[in-house]
Tab-separated table of C-alpha atoms in Angstrom:
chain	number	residue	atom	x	y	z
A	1	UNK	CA	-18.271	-40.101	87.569
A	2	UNK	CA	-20.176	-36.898	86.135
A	3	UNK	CA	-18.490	-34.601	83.922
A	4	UNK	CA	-18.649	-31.563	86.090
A	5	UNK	CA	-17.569	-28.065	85.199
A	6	UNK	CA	-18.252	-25.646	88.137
A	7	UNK	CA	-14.974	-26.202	89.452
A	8	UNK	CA	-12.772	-25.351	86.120
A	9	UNK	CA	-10.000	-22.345	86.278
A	10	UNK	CA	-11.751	-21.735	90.062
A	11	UNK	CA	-8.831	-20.787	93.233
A	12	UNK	CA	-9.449	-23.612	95.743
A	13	UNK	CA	-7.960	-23.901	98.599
A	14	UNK	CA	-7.976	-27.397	100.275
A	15	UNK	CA	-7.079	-26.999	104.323
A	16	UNK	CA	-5.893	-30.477	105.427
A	17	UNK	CA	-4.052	-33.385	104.167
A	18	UNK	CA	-4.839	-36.871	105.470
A	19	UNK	CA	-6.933	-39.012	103.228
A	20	UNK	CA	-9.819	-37.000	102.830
A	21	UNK	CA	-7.906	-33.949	101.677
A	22	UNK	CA	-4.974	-35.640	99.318
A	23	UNK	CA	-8.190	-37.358	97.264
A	24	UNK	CA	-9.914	-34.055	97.444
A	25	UNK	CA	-6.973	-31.941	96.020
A	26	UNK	CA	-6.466	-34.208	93.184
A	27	UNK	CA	-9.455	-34.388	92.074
A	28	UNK	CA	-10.498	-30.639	92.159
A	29	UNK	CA	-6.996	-30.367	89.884
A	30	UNK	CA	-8.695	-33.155	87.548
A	31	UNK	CA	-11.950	-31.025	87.420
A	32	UNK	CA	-9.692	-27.865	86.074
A	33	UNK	CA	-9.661	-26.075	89.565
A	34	UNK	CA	-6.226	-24.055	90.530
A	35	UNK	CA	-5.826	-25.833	94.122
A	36	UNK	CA	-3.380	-24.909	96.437
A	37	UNK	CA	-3.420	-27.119	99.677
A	38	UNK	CA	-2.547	-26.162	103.293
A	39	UNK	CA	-1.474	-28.698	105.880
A	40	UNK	CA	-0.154	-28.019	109.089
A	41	UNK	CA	2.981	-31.009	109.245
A	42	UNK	CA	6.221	-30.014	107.986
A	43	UNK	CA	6.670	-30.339	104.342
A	44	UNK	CA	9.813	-32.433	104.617
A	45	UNK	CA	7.744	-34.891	107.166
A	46	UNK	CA	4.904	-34.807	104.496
A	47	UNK	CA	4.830	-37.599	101.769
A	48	UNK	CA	1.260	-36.471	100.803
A	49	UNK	CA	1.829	-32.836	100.488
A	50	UNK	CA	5.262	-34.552	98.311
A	51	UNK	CA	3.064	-36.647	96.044
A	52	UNK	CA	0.318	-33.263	95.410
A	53	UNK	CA	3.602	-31.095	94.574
A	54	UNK	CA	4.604	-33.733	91.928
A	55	UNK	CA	0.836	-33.607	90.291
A	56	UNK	CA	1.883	-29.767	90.018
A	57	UNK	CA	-0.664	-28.435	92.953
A	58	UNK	CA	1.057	-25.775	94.794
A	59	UNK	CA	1.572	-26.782	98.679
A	60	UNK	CA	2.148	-24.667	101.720
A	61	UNK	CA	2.896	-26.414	104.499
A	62	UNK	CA	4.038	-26.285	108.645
A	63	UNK	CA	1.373	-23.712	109.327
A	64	UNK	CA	-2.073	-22.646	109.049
A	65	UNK	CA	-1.130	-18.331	107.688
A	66	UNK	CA	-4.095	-16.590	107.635
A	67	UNK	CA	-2.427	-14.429	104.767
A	68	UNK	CA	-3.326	-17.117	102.484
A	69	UNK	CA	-6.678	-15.788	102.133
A	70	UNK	CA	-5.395	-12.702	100.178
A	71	UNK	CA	-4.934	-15.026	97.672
A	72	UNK	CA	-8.521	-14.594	96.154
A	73	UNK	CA	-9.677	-18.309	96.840
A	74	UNK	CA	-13.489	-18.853	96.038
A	75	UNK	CA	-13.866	-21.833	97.759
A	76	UNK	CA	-12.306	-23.672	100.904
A	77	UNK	CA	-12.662	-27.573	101.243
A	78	UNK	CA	-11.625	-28.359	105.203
A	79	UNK	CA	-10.187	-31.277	106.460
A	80	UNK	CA	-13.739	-32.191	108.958
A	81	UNK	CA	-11.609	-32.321	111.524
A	82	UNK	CA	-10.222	-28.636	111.327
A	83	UNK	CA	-12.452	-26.811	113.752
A	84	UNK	CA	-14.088	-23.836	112.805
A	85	UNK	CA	-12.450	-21.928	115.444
A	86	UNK	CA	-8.937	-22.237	113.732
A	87	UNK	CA	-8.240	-18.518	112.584
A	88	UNK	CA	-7.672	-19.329	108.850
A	89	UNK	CA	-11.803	-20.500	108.771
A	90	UNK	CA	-12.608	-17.814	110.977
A	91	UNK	CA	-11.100	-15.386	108.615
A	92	UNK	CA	-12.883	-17.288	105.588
A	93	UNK	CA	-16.425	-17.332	106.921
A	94	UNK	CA	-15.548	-13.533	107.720
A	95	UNK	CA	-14.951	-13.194	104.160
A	96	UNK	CA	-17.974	-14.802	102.614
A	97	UNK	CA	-15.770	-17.855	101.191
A	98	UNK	CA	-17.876	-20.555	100.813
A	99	UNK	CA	-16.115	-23.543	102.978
A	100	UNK	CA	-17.454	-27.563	102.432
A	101	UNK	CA	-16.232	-31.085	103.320
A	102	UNK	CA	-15.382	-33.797	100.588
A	103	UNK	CA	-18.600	-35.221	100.882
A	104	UNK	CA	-19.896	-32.475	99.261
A	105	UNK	CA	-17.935	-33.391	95.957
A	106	UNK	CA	-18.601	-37.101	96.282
A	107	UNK	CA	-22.112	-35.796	96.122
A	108	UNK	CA	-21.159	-33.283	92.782
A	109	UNK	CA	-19.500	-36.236	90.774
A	110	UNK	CA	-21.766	-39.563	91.907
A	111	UNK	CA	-23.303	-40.973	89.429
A	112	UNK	CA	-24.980	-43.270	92.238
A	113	UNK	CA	-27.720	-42.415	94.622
A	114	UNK	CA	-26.478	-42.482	97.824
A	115	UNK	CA	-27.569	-43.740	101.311
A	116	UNK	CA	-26.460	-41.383	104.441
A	117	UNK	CA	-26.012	-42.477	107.933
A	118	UNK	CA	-25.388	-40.471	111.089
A	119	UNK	CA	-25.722	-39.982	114.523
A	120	UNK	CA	-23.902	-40.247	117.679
A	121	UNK	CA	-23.719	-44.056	117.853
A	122	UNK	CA	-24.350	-47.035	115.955
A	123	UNK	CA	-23.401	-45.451	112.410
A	124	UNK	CA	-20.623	-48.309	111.797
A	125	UNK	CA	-22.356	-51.024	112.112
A	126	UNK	CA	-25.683	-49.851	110.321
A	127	UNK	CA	-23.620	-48.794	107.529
A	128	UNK	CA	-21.888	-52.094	107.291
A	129	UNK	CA	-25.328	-53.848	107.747
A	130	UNK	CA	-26.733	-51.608	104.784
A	131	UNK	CA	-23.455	-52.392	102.460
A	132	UNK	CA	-23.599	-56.395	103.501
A	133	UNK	CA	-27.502	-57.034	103.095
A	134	UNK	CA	-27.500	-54.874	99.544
A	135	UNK	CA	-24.538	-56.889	99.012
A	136	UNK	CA	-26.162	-60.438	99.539
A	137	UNK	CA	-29.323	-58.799	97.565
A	138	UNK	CA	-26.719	-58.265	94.757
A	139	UNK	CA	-28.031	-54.337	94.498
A	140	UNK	CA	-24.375	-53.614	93.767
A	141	UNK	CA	-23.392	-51.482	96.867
A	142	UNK	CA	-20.243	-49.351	97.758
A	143	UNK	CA	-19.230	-48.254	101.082
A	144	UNK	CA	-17.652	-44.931	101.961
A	145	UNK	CA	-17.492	-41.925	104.481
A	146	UNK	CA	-16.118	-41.533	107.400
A	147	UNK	CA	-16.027	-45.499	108.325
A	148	UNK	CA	-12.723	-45.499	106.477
A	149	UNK	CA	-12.855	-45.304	102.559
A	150	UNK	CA	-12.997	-41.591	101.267
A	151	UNK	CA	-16.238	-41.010	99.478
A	152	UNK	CA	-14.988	-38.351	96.953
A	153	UNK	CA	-12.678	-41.282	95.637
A	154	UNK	CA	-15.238	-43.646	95.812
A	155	UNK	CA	-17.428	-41.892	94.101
A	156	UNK	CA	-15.108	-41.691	91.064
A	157	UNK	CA	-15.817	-45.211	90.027
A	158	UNK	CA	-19.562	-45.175	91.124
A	159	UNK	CA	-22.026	-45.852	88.352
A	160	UNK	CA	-26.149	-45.484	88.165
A	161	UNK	CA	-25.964	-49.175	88.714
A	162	UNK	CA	-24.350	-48.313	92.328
A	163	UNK	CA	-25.402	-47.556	95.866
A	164	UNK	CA	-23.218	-45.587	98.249
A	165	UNK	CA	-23.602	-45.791	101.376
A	166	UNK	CA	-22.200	-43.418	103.420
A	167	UNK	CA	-20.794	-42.895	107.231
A	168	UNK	CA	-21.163	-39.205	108.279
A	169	UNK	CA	-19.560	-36.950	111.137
A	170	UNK	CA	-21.066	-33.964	112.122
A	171	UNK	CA	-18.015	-32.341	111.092
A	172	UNK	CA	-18.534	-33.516	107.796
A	173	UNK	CA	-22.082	-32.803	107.629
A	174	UNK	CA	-20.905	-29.087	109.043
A	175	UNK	CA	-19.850	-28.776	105.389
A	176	UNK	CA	-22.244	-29.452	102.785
A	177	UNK	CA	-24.197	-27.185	100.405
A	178	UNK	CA	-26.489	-29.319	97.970
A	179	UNK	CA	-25.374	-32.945	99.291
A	180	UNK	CA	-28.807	-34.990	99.231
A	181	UNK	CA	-29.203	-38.357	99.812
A	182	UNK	CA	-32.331	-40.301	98.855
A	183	UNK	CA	-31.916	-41.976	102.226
A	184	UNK	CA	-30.727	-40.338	105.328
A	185	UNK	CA	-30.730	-42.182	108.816
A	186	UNK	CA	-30.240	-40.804	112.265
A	187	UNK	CA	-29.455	-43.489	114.343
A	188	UNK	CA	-29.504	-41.573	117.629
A	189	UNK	CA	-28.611	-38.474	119.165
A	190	UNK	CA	-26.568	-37.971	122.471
A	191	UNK	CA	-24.237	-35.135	123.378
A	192	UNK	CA	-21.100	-35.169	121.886
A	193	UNK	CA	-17.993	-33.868	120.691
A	194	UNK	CA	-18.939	-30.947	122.459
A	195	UNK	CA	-15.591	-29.878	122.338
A	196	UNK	CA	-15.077	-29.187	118.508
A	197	UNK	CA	-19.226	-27.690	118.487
A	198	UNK	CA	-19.093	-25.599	121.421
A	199	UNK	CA	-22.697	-26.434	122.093
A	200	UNK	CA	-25.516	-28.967	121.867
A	201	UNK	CA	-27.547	-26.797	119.541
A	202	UNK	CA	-24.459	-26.413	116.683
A	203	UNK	CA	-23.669	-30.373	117.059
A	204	UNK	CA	-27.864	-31.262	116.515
A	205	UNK	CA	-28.019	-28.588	113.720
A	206	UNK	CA	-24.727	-29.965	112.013
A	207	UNK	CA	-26.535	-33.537	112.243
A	208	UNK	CA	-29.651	-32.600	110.988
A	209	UNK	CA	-27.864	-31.135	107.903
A	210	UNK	CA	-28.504	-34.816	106.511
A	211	UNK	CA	-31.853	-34.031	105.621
A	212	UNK	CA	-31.802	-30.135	105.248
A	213	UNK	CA	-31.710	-30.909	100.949
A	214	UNK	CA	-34.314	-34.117	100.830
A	215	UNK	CA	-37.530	-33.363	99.232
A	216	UNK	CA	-40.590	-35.209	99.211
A	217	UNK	CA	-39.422	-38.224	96.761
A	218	UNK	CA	-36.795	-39.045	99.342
A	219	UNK	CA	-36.891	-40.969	102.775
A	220	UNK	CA	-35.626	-40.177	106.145
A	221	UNK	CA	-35.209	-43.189	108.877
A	222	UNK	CA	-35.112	-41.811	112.558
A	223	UNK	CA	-35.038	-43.375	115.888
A	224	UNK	CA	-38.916	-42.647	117.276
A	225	UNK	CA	-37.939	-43.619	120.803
A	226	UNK	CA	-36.000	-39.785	121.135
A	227	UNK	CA	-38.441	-37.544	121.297
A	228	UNK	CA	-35.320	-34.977	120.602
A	229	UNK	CA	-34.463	-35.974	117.454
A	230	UNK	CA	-38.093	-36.389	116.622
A	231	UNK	CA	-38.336	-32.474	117.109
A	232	UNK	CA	-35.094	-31.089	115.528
A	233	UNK	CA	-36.522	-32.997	111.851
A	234	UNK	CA	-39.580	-31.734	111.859
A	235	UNK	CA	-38.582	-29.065	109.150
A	236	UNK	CA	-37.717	-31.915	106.633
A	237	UNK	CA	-39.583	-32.235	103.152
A	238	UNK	CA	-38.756	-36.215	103.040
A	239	UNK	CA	-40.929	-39.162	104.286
A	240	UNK	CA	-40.113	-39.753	107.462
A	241	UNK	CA	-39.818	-43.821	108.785
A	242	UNK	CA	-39.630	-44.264	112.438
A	243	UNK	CA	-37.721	-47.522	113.926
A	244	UNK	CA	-37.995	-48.225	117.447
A	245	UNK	CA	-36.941	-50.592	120.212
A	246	UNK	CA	-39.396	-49.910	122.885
A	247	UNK	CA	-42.952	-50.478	121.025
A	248	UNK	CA	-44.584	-51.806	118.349
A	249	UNK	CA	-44.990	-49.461	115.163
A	250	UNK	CA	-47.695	-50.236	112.950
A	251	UNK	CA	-45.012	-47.668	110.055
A	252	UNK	CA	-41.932	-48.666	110.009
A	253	UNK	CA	-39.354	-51.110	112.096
A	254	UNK	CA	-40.150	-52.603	115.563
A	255	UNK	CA	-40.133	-55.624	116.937
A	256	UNK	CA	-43.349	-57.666	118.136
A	257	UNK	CA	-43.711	-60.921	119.918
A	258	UNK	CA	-40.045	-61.406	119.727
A	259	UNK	CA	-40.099	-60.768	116.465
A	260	UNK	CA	-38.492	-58.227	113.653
A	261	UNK	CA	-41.104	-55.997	112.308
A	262	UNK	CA	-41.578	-53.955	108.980
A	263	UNK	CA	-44.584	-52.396	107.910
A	264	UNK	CA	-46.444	-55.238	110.082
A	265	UNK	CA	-44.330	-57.775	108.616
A	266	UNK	CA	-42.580	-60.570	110.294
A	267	UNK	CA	-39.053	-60.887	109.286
A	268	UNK	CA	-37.050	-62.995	111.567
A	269	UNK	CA	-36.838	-63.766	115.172
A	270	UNK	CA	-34.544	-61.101	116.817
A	271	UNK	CA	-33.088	-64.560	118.953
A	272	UNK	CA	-32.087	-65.356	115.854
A	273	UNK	CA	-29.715	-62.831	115.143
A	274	UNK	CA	-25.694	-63.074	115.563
A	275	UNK	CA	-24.979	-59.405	116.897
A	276	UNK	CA	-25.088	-58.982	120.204
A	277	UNK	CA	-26.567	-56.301	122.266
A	278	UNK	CA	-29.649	-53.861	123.072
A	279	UNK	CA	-28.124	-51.159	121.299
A	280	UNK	CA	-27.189	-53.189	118.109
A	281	UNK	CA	-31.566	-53.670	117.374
A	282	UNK	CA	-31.049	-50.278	116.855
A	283	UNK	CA	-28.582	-50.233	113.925
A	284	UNK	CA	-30.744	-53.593	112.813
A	285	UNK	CA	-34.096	-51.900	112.482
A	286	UNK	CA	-32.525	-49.049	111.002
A	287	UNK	CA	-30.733	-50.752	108.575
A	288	UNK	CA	-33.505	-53.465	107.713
A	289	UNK	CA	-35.788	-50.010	106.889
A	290	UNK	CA	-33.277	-48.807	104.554
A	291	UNK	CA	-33.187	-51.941	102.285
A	292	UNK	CA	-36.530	-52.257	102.540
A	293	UNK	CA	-37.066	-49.330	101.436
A	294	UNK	CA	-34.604	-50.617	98.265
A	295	UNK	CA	-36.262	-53.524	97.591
A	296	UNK	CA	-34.338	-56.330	99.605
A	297	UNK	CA	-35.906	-59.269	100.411
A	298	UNK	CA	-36.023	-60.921	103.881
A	299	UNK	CA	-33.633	-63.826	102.623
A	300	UNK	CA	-30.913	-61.740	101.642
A	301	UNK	CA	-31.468	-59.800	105.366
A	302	UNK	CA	-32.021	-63.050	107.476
A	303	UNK	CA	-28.716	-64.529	106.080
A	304	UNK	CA	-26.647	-61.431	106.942
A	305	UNK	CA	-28.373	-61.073	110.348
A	306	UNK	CA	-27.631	-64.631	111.296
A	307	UNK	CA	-24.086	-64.608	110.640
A	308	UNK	CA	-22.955	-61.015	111.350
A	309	UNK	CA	-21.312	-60.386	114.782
A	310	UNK	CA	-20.058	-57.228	114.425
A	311	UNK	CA	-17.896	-54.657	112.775
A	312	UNK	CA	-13.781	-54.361	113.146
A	313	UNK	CA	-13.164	-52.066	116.539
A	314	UNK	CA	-17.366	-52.074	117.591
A	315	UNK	CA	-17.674	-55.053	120.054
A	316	UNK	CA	-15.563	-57.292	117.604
A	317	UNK	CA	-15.638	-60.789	118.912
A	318	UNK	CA	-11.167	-61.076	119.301
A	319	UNK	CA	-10.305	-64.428	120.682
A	320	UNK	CA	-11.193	-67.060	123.266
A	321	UNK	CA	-7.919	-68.531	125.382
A	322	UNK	CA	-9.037	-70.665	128.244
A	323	UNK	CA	-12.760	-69.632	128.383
A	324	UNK	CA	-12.220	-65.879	128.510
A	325	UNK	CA	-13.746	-63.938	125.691
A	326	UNK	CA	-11.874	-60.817	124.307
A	327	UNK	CA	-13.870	-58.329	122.413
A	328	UNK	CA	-12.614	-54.920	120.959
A	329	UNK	CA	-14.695	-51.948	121.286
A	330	UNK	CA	-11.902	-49.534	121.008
A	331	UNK	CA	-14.389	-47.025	118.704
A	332	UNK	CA	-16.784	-46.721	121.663
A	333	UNK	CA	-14.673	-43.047	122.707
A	334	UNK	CA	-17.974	-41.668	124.664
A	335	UNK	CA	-20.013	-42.767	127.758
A	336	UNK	CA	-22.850	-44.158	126.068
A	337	UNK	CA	-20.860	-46.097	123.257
A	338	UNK	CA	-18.910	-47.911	126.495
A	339	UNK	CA	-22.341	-47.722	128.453
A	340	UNK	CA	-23.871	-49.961	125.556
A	341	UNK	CA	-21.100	-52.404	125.386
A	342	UNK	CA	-21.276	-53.395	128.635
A	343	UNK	CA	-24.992	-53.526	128.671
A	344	UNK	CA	-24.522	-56.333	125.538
A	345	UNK	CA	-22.996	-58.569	128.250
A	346	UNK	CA	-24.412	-60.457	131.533
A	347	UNK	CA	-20.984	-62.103	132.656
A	348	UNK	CA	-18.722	-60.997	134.364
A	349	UNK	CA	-16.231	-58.268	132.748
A	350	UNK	CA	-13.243	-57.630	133.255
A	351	UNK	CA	-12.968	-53.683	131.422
A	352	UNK	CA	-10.190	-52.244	130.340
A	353	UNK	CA	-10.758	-48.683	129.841
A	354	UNK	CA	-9.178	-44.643	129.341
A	355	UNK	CA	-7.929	-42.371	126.795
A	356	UNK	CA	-8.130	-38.084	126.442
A	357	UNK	CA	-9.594	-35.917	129.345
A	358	UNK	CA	-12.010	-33.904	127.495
A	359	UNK	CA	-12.606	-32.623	130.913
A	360	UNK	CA	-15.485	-34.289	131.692
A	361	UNK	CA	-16.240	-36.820	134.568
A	362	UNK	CA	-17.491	-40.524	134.170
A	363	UNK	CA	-20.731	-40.573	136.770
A	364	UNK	CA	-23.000	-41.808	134.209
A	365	UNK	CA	-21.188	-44.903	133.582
A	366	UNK	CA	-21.600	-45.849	137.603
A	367	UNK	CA	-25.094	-47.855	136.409
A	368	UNK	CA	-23.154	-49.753	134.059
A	369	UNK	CA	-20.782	-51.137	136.305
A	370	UNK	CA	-22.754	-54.054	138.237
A	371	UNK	CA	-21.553	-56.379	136.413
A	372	UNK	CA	-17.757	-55.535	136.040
A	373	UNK	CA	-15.445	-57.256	138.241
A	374	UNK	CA	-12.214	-55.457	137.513
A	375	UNK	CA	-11.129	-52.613	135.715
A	376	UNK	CA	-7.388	-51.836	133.984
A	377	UNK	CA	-7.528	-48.365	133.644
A	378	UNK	CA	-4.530	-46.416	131.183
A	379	UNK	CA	-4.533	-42.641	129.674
A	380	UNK	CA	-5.190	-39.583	131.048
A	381	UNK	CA	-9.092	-40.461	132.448
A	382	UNK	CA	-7.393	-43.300	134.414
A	383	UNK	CA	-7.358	-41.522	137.847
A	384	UNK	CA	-11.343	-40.419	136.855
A	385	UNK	CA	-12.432	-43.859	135.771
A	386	UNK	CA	-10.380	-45.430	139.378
A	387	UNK	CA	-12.794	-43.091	141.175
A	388	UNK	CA	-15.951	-43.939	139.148
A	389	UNK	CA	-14.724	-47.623	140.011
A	390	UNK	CA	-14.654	-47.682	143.470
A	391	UNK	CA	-17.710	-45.598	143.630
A	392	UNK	CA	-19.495	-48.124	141.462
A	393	UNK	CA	-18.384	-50.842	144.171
A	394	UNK	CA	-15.649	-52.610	141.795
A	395	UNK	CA	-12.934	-54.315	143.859
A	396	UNK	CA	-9.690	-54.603	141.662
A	397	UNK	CA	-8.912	-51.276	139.373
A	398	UNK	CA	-5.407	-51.984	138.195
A	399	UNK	CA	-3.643	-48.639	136.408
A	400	UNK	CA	-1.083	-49.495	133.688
A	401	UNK	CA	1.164	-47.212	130.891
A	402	UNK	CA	-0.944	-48.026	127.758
A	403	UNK	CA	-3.490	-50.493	126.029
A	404	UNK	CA	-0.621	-53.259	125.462
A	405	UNK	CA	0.289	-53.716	128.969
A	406	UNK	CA	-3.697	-53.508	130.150
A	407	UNK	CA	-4.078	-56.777	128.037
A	408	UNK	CA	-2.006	-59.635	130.430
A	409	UNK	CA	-3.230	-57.071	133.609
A	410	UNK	CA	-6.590	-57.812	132.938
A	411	UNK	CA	-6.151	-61.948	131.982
A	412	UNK	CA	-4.060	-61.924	135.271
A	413	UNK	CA	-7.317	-60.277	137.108
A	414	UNK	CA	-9.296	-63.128	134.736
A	415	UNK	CA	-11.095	-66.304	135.616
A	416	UNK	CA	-12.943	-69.115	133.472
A	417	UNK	CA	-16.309	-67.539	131.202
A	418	UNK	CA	-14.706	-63.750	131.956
A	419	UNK	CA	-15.278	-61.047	129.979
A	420	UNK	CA	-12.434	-59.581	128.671
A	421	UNK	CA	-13.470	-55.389	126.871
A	422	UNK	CA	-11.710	-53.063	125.794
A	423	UNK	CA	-14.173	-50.499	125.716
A	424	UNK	CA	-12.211	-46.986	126.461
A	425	UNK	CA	-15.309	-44.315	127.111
A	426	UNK	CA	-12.844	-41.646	125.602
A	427	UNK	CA	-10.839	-40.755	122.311
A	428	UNK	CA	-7.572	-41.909	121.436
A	429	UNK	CA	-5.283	-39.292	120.973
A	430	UNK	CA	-3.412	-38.964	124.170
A	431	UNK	CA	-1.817	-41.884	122.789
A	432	UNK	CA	-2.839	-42.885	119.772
A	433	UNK	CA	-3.309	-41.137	116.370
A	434	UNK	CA	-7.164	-42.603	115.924
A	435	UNK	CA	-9.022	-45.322	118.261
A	436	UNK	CA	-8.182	-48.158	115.119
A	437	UNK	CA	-4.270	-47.840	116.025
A	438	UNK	CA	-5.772	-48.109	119.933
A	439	UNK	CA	-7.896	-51.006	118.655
A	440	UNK	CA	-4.901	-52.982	116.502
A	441	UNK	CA	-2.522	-52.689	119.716
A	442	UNK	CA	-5.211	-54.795	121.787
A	443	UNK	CA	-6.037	-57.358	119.003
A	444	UNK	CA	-2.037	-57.774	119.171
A	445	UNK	CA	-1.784	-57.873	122.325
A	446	UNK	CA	-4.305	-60.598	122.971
A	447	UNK	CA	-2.763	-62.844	120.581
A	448	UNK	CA	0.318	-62.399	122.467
A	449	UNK	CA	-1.012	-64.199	125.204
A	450	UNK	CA	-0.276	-67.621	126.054
């Protein structure tokens, strides 16, 4: 970890607990900084805002006052997801007060380059692919962001002899002032979380951020096949390395003659490769460029491709019990990341499916449907998804309370060499804290069975 002084005797205020912001606060009051830290739960219902009091960092909590800004603060660290329409930011960017994400002091203290990856889809699994093929290379990777592991703490035990490689949000990447990877990857781009952005412009900007500090010794990995995202980088200073599914590149990843490309080299035959799905030769070519790139060899990326089938909660491979499959995609909480899934599969499926009513409606999933022979429908999107069913031709849409109860519905509906996904096309939080806690009921569920 670097030595870093900019934050000594400074008034930072950090605006949301959960893991991101109890790492944050403690380290800014390592660094020297005077932190106070806002979260909105009850102090009493609080055992993180508990633990920062007892490090002697001053804690307001059960509200978000504006009045704290009177305080003099000179720098806010949000919680990503804090919108920017709460009144406390509002006031802050009125005020000039500079306002970041974590990432952006994972960035200060790393001692290790890092590796960024964003995008709408796909940035699980390419990140995982990244940390497991460095990791059979034995490049000494670490793996951080928002896939689960808090990068400011990670980046507290990171050395020169490290590689992070990071998962980032657009809310996180809303936040950043210098951060500057030497590799940045944009999976793809689709509209999304609308909802927290406002519009499509402010949720491509935010993602683009990724590259807004790379110069020209740095690299930037992009899907070619959108000709959108293609546009929105053209500002960027780094070398840019197109992957892309739908024709051969003579620069960068592709695949040719059945074949994994890079550069014009052959590196293994895709019918080789353990992951299922279209979409997934996405996150491969993306993350085969980025260890090239590093200096991987094809050994060390054959023999993770050949044994990988997925990451926890992203089409994860559950259980067999008398020939039907079960397979958690409980992190697909959009259209397309549901759309994909059930493009990965030709039998039938049996789709289990719902979650929050972001108000929108679930027509472009109709094309995705053929193959679906029942759907088990919970949340509040299971009256849209029912109609989106029959529309779509399905026969047998079951609605049930919750994700538990969806599980015996849908092996009930079942028959021998059945899908069985949980693939939701929305978020969680109607009634579950985060789509892992959605994903962990299923996996329980399913081995309930008998």
């Amino acid at each position: 970890m670097k030595n870093i002084t900019e934050y000594n005797h400074k008034k930072i205020l950090v605006l949301g607990l959960a893991k991101s912001g109890v790492v944050a606060a403690s380290l800014l009051h390592q660094l020297g900084a005077f932190v106070t830290v806002n979260d909105y739960k009850p102090f009493e219902e609080n055992p993180d805002a508990q633990g920062l009091l007892e490090q002697g960092i001053k804690v307001i909590c059960g509200s978000h006052p504006v009045e704290l800004l009177d305080e003099g603060f000179e720098l806010i660290v949000k919680n990503p997801g804090i919108p920017y329409s709460n009144p406390l930011v509002q006031g802050a960017v009125e005020l000039g007060i500079p306002i970041i994400t974590e990432i952006e002091l994972a960035y200060r203290i790393s001692e290790a380059e890092m590796i960024g990856i964003t995008g709408t889809n796909g940035k699980t699994t390419t990140t995982t692919l990244i940390f497991e093929m460095l990791q059979s290379a034995e490049k000494q990777p670490l793996i951080a962001g928002n896939i689960g592991t808090v990068a400011s703490e990670v980046a507290q035990i990171a050395t020169s002899e490290n590689k992070m490689v990071v998962e980032l949000s657009s809310f996180q990447l809303m936040g950043i002032q210098t951060y500057r990877p030497k590799i940045a990857i944009i999976t793809n781009l689709y509209e999304a979380h609308l909802d927290y952005h406002g519009t499509w412009k402010e949720y491509a900007q935010a993602k683009s951020n990724i590259t807004k500090n790379q110069t020209e010794e740095d690299f930037l990995i992009v899907n070619a096949d959108q000709q959108k995202l293609i546009d929105l980088i053209r500002f960027t200073k780094a070398k840019i390395i197109p992957f892309s599914t739908k024709r051969y590149l003579t620069e960068g990843a592709s695949v040719r003659n059945g074949q994994l490309v890079f550069q014009g080299e052959e590196i293994m035959a895709v019918d080789e490769i353990a992951l299922p799905g279209d979409h997934n030769l996405e996150n491969i070519l993306a993350a085969v460029t980025a260890v090239k790139i590093l200096g991987v060899g094809n050994e060390s990326i054959r023999s993770v491709l050949r044994t990988f089938r997925g990451v926890k909660h992203r089409t994860q491979f559950v259980k067999t019990i008398n020939n039907r499959t079960f397979y958690n995609d409980s992190k697909a909480t959009n259209i397309l990341a549901a759309a994909s899934a059930l493009k990965a599969f030709t039998e039938p499926v049996i789709l289990l499916a719902g979650g929050l009513d972001r108000g929108n409606e679930f027509d472009e999933l109709i094309p995705y449907l053929d193959n679906v022979k029942a759907m088990v429908l919970f949340g509040e999107t299971a009256e849209k998804l029912e109609e989106v069913g029959r529309m779509a031709g399905v026969k047998n849409i079951q609605r049930v309370e919750n994700v538990e109860m969806a599980v015996p519905a849908a092996y009930k509906l079942s028959q021998e060499d059945d899908i069985i996904l949980l693939s939701p096309a929305c978020a969680s939080w109607d009634q579950y804290r985060t789509f892992e806690v959605r994903g962990d009921i299923f996996i329980e569920a399913v081995h309930k069975l008998k």
